[in-house]
CSV table of C-alpha atoms in Angstrom, one decimal:
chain,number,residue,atom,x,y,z
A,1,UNK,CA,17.0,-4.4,136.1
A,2,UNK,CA,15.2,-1.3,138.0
A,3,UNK,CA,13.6,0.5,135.0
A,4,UNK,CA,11.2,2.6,133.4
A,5,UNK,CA,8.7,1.4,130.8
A,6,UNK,CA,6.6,2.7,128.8
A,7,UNK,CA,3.9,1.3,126.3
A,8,UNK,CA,3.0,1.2,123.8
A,9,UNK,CA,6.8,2.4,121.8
A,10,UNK,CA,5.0,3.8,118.7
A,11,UNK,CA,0.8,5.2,119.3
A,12,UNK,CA,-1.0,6.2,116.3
A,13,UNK,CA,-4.2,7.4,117.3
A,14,UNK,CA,-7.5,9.9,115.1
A,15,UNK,CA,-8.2,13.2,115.3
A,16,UNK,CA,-10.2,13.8,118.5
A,17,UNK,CA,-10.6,9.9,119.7
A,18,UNK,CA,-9.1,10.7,123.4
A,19,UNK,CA,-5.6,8.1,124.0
A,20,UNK,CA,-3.6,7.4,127.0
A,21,UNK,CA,0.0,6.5,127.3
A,22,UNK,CA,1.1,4.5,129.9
A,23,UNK,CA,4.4,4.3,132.6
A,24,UNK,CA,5.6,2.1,134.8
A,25,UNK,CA,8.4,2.2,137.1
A,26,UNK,CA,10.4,-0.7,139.0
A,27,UNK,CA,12.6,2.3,140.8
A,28,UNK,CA,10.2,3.3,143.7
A,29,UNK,CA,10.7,6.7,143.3
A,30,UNK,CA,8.6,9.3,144.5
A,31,UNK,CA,8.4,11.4,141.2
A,32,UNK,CA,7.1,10.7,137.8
A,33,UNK,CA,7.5,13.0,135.0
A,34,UNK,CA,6.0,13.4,131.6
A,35,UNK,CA,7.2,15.4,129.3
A,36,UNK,CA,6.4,16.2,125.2
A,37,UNK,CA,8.9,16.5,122.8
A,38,UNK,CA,7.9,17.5,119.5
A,39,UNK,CA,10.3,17.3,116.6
A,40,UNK,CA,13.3,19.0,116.4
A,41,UNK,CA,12.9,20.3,119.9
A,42,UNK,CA,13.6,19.9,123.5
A,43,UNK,CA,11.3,18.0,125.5
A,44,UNK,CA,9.3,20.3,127.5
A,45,UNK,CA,8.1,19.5,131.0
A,46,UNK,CA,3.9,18.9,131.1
A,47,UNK,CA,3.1,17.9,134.6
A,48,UNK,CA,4.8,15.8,137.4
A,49,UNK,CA,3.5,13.9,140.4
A,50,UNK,CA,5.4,13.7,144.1
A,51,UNK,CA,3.8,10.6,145.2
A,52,UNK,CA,-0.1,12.1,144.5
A,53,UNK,CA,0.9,15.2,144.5
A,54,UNK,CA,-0.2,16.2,141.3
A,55,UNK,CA,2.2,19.4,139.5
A,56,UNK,CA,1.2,21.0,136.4
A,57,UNK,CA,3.1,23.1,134.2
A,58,UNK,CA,1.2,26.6,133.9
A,59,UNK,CA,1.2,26.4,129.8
A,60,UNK,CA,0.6,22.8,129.6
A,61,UNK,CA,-2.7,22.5,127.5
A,62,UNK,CA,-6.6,21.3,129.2
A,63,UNK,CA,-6.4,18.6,127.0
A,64,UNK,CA,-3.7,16.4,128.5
A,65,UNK,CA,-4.6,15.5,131.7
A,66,UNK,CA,-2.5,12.5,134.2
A,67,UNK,CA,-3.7,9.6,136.5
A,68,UNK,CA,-1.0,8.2,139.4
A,69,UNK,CA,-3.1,5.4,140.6
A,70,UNK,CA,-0.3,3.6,142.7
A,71,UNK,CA,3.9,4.1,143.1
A,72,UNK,CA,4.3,2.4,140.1
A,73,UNK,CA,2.0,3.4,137.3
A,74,UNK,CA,1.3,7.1,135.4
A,75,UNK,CA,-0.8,7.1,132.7
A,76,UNK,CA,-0.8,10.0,130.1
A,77,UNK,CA,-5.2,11.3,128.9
A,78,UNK,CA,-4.9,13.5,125.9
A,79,UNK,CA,-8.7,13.7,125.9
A,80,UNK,CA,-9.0,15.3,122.3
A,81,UNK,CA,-6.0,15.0,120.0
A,82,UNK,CA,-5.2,17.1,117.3
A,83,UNK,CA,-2.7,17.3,114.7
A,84,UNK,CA,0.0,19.3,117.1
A,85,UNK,CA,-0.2,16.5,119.8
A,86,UNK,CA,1.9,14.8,117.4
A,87,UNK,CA,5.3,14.0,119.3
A,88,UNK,CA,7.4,11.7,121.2
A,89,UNK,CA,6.2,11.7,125.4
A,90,UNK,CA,9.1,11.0,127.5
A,91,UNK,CA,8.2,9.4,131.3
A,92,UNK,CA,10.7,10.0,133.6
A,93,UNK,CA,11.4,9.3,137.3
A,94,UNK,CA,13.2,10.8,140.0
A,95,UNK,CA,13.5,10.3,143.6
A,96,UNK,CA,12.5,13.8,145.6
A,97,UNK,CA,13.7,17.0,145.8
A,98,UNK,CA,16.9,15.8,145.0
A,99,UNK,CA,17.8,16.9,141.3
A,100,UNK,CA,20.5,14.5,141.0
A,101,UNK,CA,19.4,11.4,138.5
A,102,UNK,CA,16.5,11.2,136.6
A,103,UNK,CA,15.4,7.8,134.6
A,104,UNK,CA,13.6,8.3,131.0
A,105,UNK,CA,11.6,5.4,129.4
A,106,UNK,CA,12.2,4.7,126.1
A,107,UNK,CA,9.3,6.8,125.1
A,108,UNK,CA,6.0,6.5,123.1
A,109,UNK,CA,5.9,8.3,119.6
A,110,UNK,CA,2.3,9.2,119.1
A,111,UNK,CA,1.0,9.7,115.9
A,112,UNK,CA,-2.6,11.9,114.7
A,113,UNK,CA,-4.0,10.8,111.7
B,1,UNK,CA,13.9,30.5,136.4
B,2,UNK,CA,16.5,28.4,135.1
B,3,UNK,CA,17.8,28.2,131.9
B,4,UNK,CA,20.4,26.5,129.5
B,5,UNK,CA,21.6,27.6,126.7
B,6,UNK,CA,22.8,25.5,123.6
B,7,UNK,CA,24.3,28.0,121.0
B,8,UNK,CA,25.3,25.4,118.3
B,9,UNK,CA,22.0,23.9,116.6
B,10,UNK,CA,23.8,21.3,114.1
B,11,UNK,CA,27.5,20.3,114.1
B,12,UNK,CA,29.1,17.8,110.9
B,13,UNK,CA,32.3,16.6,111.4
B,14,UNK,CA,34.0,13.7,109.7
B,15,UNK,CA,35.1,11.0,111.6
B,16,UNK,CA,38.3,11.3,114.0
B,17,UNK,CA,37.8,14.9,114.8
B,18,UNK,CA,37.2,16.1,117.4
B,19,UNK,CA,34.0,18.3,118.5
B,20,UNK,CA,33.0,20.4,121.3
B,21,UNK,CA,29.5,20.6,122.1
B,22,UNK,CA,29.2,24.2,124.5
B,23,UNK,CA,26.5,24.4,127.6
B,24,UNK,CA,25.8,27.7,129.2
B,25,UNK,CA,23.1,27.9,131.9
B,26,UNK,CA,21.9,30.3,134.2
B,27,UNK,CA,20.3,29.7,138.0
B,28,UNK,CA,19.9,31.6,141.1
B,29,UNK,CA,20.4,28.3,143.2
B,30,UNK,CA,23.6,27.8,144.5
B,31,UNK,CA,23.1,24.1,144.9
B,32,UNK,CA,22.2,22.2,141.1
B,33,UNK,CA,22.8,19.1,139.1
B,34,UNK,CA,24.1,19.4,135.0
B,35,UNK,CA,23.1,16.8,132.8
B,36,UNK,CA,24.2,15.1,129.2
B,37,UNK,CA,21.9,13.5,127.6
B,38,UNK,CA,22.4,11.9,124.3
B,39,UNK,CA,19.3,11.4,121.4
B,40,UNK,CA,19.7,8.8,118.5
B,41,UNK,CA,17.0,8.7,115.9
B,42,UNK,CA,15.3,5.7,117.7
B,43,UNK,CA,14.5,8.7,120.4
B,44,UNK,CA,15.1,7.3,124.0
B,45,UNK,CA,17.4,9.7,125.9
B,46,UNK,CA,20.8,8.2,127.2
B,47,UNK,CA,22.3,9.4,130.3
B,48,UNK,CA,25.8,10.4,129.8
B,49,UNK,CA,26.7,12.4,132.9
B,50,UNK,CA,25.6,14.6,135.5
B,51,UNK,CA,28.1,17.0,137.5
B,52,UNK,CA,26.7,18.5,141.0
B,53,UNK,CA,27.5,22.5,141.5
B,54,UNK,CA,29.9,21.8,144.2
B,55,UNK,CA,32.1,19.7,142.1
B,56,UNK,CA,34.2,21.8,139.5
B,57,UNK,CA,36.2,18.6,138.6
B,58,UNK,CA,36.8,17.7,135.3
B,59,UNK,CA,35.7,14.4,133.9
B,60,UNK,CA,37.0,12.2,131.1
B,61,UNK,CA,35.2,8.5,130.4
B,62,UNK,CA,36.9,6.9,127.0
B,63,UNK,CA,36.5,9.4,124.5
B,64,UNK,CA,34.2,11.8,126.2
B,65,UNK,CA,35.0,14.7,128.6
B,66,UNK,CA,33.5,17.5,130.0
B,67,UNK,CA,34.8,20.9,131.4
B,68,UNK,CA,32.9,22.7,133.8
B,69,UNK,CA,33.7,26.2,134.4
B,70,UNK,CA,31.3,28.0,137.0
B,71,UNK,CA,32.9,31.2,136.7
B,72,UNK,CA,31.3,31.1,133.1
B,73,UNK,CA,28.8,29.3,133.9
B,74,UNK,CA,29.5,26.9,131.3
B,75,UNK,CA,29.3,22.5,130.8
B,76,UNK,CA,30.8,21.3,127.9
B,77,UNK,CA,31.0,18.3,126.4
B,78,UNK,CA,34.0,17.3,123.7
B,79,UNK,CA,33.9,13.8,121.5
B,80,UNK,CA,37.5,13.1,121.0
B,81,UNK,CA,38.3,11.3,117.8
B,82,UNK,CA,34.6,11.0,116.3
B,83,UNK,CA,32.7,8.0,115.2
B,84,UNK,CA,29.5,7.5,112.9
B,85,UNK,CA,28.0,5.8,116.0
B,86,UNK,CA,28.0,9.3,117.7
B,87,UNK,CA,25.5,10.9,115.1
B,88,UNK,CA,23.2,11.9,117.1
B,89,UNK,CA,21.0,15.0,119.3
B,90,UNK,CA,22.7,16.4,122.4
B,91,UNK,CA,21.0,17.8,125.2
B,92,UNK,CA,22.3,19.5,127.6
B,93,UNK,CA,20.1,20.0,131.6
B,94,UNK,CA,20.1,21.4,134.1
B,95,UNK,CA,18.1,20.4,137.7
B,96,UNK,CA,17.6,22.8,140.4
B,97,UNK,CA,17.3,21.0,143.9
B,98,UNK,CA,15.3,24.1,146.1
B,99,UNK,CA,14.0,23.3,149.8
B,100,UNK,CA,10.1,22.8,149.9
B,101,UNK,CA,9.7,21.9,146.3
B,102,UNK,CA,10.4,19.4,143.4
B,103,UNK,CA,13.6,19.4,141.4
B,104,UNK,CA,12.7,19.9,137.7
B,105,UNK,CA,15.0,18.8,134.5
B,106,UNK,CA,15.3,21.6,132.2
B,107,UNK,CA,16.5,20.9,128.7
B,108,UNK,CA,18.5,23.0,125.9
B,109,UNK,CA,17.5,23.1,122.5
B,110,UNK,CA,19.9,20.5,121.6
B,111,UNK,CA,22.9,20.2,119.0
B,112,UNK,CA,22.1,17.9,116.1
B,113,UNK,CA,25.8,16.2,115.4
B,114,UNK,CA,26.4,14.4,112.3
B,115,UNK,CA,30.0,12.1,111.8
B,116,UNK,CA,30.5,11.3,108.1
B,117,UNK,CA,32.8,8.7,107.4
């Protein structure tokens, strides 16, 4: 089945070591989202490409930064983690300007210890 | 800038009642998508529905339904005789499809709902 992945499910990662998350996508679509959901809250939007065009979020931190090296694959840099990185990042794809169906990976939980 | 609005933040009901979870959102675009999404603890988000602007339509799919009222701007979403196995967060979305740009999926706060047997 068409699908997005992501990997690893559960990241636990030290203070300040930089970590990527990674996303795959079997859909084709043009977009890729990722977006941070810390607990008790609704995931909030960080950055998206269109192909590689490359959209960030005005209050999305420095220190997360995203690679789109082909169709397929996004990766996730948090180059220095700290304690309120802490969260579950969604990946999510959509085909363009469309708005109507978006596909969410099963997430990665990352953990700063 | 669109918004949505999820007034409720946790709901407990025991099973076989039903529950209403309520949606208000706000856009300036007359052409949008609304969005369901359901949250267990294991975290992945499950698609439940999406509803286009144009189509004021109720929908019913076994015991789920959803009423969408655009004169209020409203999208809920009612669990008809409850289960355990719908213990769970709630989102409610909202896309905006503009001309010349991206759509973008904008989340409520989410209703936490808790079925005890």
């Amino acid at each position: 089945d068409a699908m997005v992945i992501q990997n690893p499910r559960y990241q636990v990662t030290q203070f300040g070591k930089p970590v990527t998350l990674s996303c795959s996508q079997t859909l084709n679509h043009n977009v890729m989202y990722w977006y941070q959901q810390k607990s008790s809250q609704a995931p909030k939007l960080l950055f998206h490409y269109y192909d590689k065009d490359f959209n960030n979020e005005a209050d999305t931190p420095d220190n997360f930064q995203s690679r789109r090296p082909n169709t397929s694959f996004c990766f996730l840099d948090i180059r220095s983690p700290g304690l309120g990185d802490a969260a579950m990042y969604l990946c999510a794809t959509s085909r363009a300007r469309t708005g109507d169906g978006y596909t969410f990976g099963s997430g990665t939980r990352l953990t700063v210890v | 800038a669109q918004k949505v609005t999820q007034a409720q933040t946790e709901i407990s009901v025991v099973e076989k009642e039903d529950v209403t979870l309520d949606c208000v959102y706000e856009t300036r675009d007359t052409t949008y998508y609304l969005f369901w999404y359901k949250q267990p603890p294991s975290g992945e988000l499950v698609f439940l529905i999406r509803r286009n602007s144009f189509d004021e339509q109720n929908e019913i799919s076994g015991r789920y339904s959803w009423n969408f009222q655009k004169s209020t701007s409203s999208f809920n979403f009612t669990i008809t005789a409850s289960q355990v196995v719908d213990s769970a967060v709630y989102f409610c979305a909202l896309s905006e499809t503009r001309a010349g740009a991206n759509s973008k999926l904008t989340f409520g706060k989410g209703i936490t709902l808790s079925v005890r047997p």
